[in-house]
Coordinates of C-alpha atoms in Angstrom, one line a residue:
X18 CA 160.9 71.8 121.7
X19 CA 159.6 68.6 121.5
X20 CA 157.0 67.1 119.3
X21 CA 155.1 66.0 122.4
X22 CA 155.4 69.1 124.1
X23 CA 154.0 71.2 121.6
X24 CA 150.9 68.6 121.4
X25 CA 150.3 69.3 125.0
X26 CA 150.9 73.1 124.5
X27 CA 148.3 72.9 121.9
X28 CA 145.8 70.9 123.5
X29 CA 145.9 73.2 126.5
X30 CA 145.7 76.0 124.4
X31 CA 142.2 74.5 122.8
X32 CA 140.5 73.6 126.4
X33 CA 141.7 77.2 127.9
X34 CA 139.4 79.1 124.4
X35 CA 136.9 76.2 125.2
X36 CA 136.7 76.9 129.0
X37 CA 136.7 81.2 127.8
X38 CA 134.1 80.8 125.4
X39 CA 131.8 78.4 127.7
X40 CA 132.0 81.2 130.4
X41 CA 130.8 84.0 128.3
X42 CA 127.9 81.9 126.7
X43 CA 127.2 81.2 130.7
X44 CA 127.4 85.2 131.6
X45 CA 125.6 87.2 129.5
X46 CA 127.0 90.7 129.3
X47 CA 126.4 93.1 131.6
X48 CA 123.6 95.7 131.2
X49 CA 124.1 99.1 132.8
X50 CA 121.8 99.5 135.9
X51 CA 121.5 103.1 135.3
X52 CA 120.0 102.8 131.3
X53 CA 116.4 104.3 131.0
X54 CA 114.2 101.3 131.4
X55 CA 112.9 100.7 128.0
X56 CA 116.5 100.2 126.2
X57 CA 117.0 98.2 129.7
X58 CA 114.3 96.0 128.4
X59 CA 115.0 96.1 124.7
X60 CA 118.5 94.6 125.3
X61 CA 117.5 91.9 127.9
X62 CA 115.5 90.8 125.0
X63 CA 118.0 91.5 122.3
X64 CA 120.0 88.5 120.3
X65 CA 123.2 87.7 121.8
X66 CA 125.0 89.0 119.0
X67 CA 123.4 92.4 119.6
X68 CA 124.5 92.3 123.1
X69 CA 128.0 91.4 122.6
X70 CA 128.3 94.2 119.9
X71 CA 127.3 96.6 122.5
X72 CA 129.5 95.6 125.0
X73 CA 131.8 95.8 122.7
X74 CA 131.1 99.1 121.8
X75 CA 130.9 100.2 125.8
X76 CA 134.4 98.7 126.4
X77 CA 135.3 100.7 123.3
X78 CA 133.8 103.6 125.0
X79 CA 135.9 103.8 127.6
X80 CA 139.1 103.7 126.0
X81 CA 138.2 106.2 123.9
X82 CA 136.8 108.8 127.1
X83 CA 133.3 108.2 125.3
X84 CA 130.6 110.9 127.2
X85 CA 127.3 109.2 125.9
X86 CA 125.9 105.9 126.3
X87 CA 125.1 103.2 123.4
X88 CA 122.1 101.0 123.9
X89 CA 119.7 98.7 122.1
X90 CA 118.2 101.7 120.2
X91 CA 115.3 101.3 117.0
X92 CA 118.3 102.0 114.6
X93 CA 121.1 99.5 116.0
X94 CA 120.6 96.8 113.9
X95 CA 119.5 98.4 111.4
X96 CA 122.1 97.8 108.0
X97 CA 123.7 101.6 108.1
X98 CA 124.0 101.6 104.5
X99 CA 120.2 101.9 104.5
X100 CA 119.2 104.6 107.2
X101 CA 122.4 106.9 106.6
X102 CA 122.6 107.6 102.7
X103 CA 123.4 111.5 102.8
X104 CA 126.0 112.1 99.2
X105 CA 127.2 115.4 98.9
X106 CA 129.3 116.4 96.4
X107 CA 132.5 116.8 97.3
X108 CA 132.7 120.6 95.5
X109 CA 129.3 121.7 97.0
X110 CA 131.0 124.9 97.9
X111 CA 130.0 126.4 94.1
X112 CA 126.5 125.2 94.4
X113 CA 127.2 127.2 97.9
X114 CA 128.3 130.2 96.5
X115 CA 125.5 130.5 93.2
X116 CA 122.6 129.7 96.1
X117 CA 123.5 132.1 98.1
X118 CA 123.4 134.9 95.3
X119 CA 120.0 133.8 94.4
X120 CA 118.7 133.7 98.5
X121 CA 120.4 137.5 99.1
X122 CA 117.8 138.4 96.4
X123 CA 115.2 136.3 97.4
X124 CA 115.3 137.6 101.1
X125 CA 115.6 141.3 100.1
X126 CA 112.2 140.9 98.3
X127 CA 110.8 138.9 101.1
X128 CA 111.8 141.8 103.6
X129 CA 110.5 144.7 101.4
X130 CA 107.3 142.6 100.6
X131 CA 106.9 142.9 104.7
X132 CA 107.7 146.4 104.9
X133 CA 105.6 147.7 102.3
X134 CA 102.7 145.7 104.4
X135 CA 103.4 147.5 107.6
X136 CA 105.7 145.5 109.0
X137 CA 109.1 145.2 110.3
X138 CA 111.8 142.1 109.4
X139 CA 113.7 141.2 112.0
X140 CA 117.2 139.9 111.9
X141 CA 116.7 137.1 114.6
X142 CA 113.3 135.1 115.0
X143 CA 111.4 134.8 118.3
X144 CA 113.3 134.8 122.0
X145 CA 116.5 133.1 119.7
X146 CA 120.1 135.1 120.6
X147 CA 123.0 134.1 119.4
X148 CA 124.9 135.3 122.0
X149 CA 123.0 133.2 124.6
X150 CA 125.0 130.3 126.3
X151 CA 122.5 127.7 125.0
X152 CA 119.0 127.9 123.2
X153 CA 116.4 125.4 121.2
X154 CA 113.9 125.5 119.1
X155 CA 112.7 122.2 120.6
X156 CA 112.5 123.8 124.0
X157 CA 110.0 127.0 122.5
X158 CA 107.9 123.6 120.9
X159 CA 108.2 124.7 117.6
X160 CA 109.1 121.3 116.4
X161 CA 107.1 118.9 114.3
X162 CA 107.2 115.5 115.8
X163 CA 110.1 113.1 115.5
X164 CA 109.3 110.6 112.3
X165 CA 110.4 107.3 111.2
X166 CA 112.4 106.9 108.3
X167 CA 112.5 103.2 108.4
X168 CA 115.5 101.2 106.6
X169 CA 114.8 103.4 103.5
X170 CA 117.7 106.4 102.7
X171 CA 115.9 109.0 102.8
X172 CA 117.4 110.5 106.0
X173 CA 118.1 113.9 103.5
X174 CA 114.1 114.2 103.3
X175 CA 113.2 114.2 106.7
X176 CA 115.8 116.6 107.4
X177 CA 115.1 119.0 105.0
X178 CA 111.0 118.7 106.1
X179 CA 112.3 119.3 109.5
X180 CA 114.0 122.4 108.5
X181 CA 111.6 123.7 107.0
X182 CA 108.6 122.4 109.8
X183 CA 110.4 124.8 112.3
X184 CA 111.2 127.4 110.4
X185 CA 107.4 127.8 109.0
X186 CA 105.7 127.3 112.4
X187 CA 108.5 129.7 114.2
X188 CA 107.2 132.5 110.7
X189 CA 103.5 131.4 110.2
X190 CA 102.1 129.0 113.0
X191 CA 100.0 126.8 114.1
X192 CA 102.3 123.7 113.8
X193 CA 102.9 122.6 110.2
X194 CA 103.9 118.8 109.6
X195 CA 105.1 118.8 105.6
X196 CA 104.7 115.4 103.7
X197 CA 108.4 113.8 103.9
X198 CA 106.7 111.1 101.1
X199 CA 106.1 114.2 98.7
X200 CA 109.5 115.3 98.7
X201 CA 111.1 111.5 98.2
X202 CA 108.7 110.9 95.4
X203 CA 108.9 114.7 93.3
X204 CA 112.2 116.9 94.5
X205 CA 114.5 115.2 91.7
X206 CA 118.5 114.0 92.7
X207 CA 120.7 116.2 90.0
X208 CA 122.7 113.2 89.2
X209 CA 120.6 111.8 86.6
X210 CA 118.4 109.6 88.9
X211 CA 115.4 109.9 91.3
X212 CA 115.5 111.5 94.9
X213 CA 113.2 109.1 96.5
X214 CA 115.5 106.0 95.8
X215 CA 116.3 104.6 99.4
X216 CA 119.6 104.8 97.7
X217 CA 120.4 108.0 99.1
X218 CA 120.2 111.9 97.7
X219 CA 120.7 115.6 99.5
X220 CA 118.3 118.3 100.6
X221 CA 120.2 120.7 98.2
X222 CA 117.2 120.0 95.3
X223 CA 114.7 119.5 98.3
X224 CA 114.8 122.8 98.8
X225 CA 114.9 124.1 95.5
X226 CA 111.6 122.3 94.6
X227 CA 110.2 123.6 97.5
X228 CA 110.7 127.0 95.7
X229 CA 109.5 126.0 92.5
X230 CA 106.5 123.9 93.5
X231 CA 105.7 123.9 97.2
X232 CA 105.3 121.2 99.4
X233 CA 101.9 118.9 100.6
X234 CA 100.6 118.5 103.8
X235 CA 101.4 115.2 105.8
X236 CA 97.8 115.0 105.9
X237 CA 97.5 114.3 102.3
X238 CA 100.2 112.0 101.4
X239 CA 101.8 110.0 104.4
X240 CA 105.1 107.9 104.3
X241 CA 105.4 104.9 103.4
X242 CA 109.1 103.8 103.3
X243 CA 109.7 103.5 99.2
X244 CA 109.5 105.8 96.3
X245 CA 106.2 106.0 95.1
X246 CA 105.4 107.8 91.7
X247 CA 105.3 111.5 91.5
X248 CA 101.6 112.7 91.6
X249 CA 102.3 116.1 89.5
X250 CA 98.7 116.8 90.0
X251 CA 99.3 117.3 94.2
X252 CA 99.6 120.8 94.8
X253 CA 101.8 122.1 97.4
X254 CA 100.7 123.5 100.5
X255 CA 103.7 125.3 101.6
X256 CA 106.0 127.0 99.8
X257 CA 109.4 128.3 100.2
X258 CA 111.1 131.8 99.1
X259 CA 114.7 131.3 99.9
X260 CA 116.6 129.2 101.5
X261 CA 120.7 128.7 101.4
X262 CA 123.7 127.7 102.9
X263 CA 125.3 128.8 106.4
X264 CA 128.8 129.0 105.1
X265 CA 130.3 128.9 101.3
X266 CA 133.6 129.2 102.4
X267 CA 133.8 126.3 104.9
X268 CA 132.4 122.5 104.5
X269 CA 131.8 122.8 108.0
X270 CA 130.7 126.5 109.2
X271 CA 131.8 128.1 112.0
X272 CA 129.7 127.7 115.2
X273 CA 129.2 131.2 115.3
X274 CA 127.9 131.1 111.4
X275 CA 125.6 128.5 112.3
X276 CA 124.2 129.7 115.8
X277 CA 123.3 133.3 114.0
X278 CA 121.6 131.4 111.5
X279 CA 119.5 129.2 113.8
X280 CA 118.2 132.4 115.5
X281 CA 117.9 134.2 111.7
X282 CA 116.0 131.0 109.9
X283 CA 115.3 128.2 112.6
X284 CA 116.3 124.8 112.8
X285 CA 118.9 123.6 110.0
X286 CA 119.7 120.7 107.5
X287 CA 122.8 119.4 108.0
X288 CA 125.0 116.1 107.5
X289 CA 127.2 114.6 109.9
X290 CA 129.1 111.3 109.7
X291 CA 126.3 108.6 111.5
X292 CA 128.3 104.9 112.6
X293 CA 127.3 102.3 114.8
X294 CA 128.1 104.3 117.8
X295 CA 126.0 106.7 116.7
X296 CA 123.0 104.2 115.7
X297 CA 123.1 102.7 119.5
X298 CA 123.5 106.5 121.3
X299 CA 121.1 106.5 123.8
X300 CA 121.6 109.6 126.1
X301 CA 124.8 112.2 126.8
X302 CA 127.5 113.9 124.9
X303 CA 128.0 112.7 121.5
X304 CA 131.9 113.1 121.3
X305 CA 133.0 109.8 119.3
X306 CA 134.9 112.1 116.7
X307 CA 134.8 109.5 114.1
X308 CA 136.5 110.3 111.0
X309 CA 134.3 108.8 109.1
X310 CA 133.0 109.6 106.0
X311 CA 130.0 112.2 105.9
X312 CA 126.6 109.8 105.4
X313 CA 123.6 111.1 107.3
X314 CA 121.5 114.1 107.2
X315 CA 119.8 116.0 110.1
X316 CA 118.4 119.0 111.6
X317 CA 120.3 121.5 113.9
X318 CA 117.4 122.7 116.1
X319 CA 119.6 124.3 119.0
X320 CA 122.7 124.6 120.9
X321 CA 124.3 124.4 125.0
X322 CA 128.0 125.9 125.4
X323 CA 128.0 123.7 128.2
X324 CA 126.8 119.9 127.3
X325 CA 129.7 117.8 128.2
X326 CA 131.3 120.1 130.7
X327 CA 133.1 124.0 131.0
X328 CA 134.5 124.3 127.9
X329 CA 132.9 121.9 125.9
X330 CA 129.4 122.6 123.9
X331 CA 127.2 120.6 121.3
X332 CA 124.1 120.9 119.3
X333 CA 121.3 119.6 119.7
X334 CA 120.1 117.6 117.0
X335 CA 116.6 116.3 116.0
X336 CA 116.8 112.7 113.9
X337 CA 114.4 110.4 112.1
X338 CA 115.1 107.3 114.0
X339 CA 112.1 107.3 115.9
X340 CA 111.3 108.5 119.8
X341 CA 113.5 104.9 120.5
X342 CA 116.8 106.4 119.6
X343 CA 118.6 108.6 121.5
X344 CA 116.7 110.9 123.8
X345 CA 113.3 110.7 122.6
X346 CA 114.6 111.2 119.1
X347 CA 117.2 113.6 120.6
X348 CA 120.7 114.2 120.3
X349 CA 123.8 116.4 122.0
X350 CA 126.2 115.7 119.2
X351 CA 130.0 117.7 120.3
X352 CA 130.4 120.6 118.3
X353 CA 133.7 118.7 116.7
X354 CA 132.7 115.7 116.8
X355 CA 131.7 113.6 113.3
X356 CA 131.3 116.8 110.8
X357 CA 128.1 117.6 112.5
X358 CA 127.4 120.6 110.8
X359 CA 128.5 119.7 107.8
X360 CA 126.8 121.5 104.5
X361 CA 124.8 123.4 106.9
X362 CA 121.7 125.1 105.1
X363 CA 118.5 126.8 106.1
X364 CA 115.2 127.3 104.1
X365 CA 112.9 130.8 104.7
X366 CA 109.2 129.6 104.0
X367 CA 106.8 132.3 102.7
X368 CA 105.0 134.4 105.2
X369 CA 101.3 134.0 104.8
X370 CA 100.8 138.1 105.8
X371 CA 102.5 139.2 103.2
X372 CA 103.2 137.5 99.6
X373 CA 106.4 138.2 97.6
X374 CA 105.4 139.4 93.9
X375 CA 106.4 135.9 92.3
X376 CA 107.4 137.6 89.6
X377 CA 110.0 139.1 91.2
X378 CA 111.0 135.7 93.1
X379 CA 111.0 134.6 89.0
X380 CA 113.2 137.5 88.6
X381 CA 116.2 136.8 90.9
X382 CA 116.0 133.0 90.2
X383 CA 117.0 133.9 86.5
X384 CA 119.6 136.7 87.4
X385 CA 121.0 133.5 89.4
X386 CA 120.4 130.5 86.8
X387 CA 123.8 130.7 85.2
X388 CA 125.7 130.7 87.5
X389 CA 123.5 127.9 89.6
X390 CA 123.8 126.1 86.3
X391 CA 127.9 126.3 86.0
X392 CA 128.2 125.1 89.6
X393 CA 125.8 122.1 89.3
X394 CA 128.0 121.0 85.9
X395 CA 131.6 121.8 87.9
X396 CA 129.9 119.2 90.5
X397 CA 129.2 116.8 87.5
X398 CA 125.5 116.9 87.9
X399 CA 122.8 117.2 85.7
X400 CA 120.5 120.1 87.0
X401 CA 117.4 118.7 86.7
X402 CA 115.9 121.3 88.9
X403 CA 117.4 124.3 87.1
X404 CA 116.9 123.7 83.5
X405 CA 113.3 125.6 83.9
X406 CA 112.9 129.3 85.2
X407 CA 111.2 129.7 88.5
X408 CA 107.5 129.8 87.6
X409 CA 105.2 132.8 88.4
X410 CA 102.3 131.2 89.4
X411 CA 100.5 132.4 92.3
X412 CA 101.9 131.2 95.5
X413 CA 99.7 128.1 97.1
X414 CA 99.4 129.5 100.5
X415 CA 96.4 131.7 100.8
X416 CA 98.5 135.4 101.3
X417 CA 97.7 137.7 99.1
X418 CA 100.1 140.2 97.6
X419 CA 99.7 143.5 99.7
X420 CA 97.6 145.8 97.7
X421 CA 100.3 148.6 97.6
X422 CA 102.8 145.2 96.7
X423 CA 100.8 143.8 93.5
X424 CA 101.8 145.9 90.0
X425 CA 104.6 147.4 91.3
X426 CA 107.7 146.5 88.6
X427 CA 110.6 144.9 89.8
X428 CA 114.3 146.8 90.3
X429 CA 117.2 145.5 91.3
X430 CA 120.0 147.8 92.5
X431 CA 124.0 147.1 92.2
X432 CA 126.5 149.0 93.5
X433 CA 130.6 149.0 93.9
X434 CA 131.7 149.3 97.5
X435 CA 131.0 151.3 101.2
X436 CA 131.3 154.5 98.6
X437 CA 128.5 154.1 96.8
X438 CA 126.3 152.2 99.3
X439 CA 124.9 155.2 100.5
X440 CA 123.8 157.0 97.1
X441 CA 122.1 153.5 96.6
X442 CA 120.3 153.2 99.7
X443 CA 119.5 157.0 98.7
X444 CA 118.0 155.7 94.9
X445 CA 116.4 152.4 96.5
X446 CA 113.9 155.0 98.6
X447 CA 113.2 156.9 95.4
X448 CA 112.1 154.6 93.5
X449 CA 110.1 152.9 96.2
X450 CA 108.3 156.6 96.9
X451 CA 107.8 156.3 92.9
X452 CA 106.2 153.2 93.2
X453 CA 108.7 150.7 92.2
X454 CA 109.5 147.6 93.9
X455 CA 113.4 147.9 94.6
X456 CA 113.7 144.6 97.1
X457 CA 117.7 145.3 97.9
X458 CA 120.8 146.6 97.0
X459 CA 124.1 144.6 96.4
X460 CA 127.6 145.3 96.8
X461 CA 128.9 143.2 93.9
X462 CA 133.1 144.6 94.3
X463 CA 134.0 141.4 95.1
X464 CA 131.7 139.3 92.4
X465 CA 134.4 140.3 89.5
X466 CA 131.5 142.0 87.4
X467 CA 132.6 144.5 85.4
X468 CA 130.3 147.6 84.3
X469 CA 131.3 150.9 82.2
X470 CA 132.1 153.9 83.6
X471 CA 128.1 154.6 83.1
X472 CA 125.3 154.5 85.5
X473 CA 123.3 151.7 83.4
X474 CA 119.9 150.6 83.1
X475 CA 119.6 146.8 82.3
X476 CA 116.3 145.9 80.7
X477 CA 115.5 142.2 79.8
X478 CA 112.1 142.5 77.5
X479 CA 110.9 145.1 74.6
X480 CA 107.8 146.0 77.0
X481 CA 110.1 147.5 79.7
X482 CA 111.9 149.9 77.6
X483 CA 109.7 152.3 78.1
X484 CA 109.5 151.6 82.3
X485 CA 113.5 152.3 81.5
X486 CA 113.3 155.5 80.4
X487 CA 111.1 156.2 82.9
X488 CA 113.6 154.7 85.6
X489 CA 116.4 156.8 83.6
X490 CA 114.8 160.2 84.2
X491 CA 114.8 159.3 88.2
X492 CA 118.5 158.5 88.5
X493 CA 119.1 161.6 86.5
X494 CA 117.2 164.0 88.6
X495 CA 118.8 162.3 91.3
X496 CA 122.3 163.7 90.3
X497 CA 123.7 160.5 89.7
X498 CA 125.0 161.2 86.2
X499 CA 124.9 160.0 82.4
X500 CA 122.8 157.2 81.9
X501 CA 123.0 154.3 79.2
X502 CA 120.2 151.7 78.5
X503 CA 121.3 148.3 78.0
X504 CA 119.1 145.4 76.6
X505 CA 121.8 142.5 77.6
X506 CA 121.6 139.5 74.9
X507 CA 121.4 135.9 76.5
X508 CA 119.3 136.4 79.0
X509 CA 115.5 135.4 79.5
X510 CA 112.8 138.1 79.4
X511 CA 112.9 138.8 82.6
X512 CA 109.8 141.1 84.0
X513 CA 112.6 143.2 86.0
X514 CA 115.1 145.7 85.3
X515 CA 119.0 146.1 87.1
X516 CA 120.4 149.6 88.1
X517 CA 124.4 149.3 88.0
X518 CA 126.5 151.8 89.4
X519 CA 129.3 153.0 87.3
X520 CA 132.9 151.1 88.8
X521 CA 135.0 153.7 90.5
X522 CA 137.9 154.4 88.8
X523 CA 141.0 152.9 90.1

């Protein structure tokens, strides 16, 4: 080729990316006609760069057989470094497992607190089935409203104050609205640093210093967008007894696991890969199925088989963007689509008609300390929120203790398998009927604790040995058998004693 002719090549080369560019500048990019009017209105106003980047992200869309649309939403521009700052360690499945332990206890003395004051636990909360087709929490308005995170990371703190917002009003009512500020400035990040750093942190310690210390209203400390200094004087209005995760065998649980859950605890914390599809969603099915990596946190308020069409389904997800994202603050996000679901975990708050004995909440958070402690250093964290036992201060909330509750000393039961569950459910009603308060029994077969071929008596304090004797003249007019008193070394004083079946022989 000639010299000449690639000059001319080039040149026409040059006007043709002149003419291109010139005609885009001259059309700006289309707008849907059918977007709802005010994202209509907030992109006709939007910077160019804006616009092309959602066009982009349209013609993206349909390559990819997206089922949502993308618009100029609160959050598009918005760096997603800074709005999506979720970490979850990568083994959370051990923190999984040791939570869970402690929340099985927990619940048991939750559910004989409300049985021993006249009334019944049930296994799923208001009209919520999990066999239904679809349900919300949203739809039974048992939401708080939708918040505002701004461009600070703290998208883990609004989702754990959303969990637990349902969950309390679905329990307790009228609506409760928990102070998102008071959990960024207090529940502390076990890596060492703060939690309210708009760096990012998880709801996993959230929750647990909603155990240990309760949570303020909204009313008294609103949010402001930064970490402000902890006030340890501000008492906490609310106050959790359990709370756990869906699943510790799967990062993401199944949706069966996390439908029964929503009906059993209301809405759910969970984290879910956020990206800048997901910052411009503006209505529809959510089904981007990035594989990005897990970033953002929100709550899982409810569920529809059908969103997106027969055979397809999604959750229905409440998010701290403000009502100009999504639907109102919205979302249908695909069932497999981004992770959603990911380190799914719900929180039980304390029912004001019945108190638990906090002494015997104290109780099962020390049988569980060890092991919550070995899991947060196999995660390489530094438990700041375990290195203390549960206090057994009154709860902040108003219950009181059921008369027939308060005094009664704290017994936990153990047992090995289907055999023995029976006898144990047998003991559990004696020693209620004698006045002890025996919150559950536990099949523990498949924790690898081994026992003698003794039924034992675990004591943790000099002042309950005589309650053990006591406790060991009831299991032996029971018929169980020979009985052996153990005061196990290493272990707190704990103001509760363990009955532990003999393991059957082989």
């Amino acid at each position: 080729m000639s010299f000449h002719r690639r000059i001319v090549q080039s040149s026409v080369s040059l006007l043709l990316c002149f003419f291109a560019v010139s005609a885009y500048s001259q059309s700006d990019p289309p707008i849907p006609k059918d977007l709802p009017e005010y994202y209509k209105t907030a992109e006709q106003k939007a910077p160019m760069a804006t616009r092309i980047d959602l066009d982009r992200l349209r013609e993206r869309g349909k390559r990819n057989g997206w089922q949502f649309e993308v618009g100029y939403t609160s959050a598009f521009e918005a760096p997603l470094s800074r709005i999506a700052a979720t970490r979850i360690p990568k083994n959370f499945l051990t923190l999984a497992a040791a939570q869970n332990d402690f929340s099985r206890k927990a619940n048991g003395a939750a559910d004989e607190t409300l049985r021993l004051a006249g009334e019944t636990p049930v296994e799923y909360l208001g009209k919520c089935v999990p066999d239904k087709s679809s349900f919300s929490w949203r739809d039974e308005k048992m939401l708080s409203p939708i918040e505002n995170q701004m461009t600070c990371g703290s998208c883990w703190a609004f989702s754990a104050a959303a969990a637990f917002d349902g969950a309390d009003n679905i329990r307790n009512g009228p609506m409760t609205k928990v102070s998102e500020q008071h959990i960024l400035n207090c529940a502390s990040y076990d890596d060492g640093r703060p939690a309210g750093t708009c760096g990012g942190g998880w709801y996993y310690p959230a929750f647990q210093w909603m155990i240990r210390t309760g949570v303020a209203n909204q009313s008294k400390l609103t949010y402001s967008g930064k970490q402000q200094i902890c006030d340890a004087r501000m008492q906490g209005d609310f106050r959790a007894v359990s709370w756990g995760f869906v699943s510790s065998d799967d990062k993401v649980p199944l949706i069966s696991q996390v439908k029964q859950s929503i009906c059993r605890y209301g809405p759910l914390s969970a984290a879910m890969a956020a990206t800048p599809a997901f910052q411009a969603y503006v209505r529809g099915y959510f089904n981007e199925k990035s594989s990005a990596q897990v970033n953002h946190a929100v709550a899982i308020v409810g569920w529809d088989d059908n969103a997106g069409g027969t055979g397809k389904g999604a959750w229905l997800i409440k998010n701290s963007w403000t009502q100009r994202w999504g639907m109102d603050g919205y979302a249908w996000v695909a069932y497999d689509s981004n992770q959603v679901g990911y380190a799914a975990a719900w929180v039980r708050p304390l029912d004001r008609t019945a108190s638990v004995p906090a002494n015997a909440i104290a109780a099962a958070w020390n049988q569980s300390l060890p092991d919550l402690k070995a899991a947060a250093q196999a995660n390489n964290l530094q438990p700041a929120s375990l290195q203390k036992a549960v206090s057994v201060a009154p709860y902040p909330t108003g219950a009181k203790t059921p008369q027939n509750v308060s005094g009664r000393r704290t017994v936990w039961i153990q047992y090995f398998g289907d055999s023995q569950k029976s006898k144990a459910i047998e003991l559990r009603t004696k020693l209620t009927e004698a006045g002890y308060f025996a919150p559950a029994i536990e099949d523990v077969s498949k924790k690898g604790k081994r026992v003698s071929n003794d039924f034992e008596i675990r004591y943790f304090s000099v002042k309950n040995r005589s309650v053990a004797d006591t406790l060991s003249n009831l299991v032996k007019e029971a018929g169980i058998g020979q009985v052996r008193l153990v005061r196990p070394r290493g272990f707190p004083a704990l103001d509760s004693l363990e009955l532990w079946f003999p393991e059957p022989s082989p």
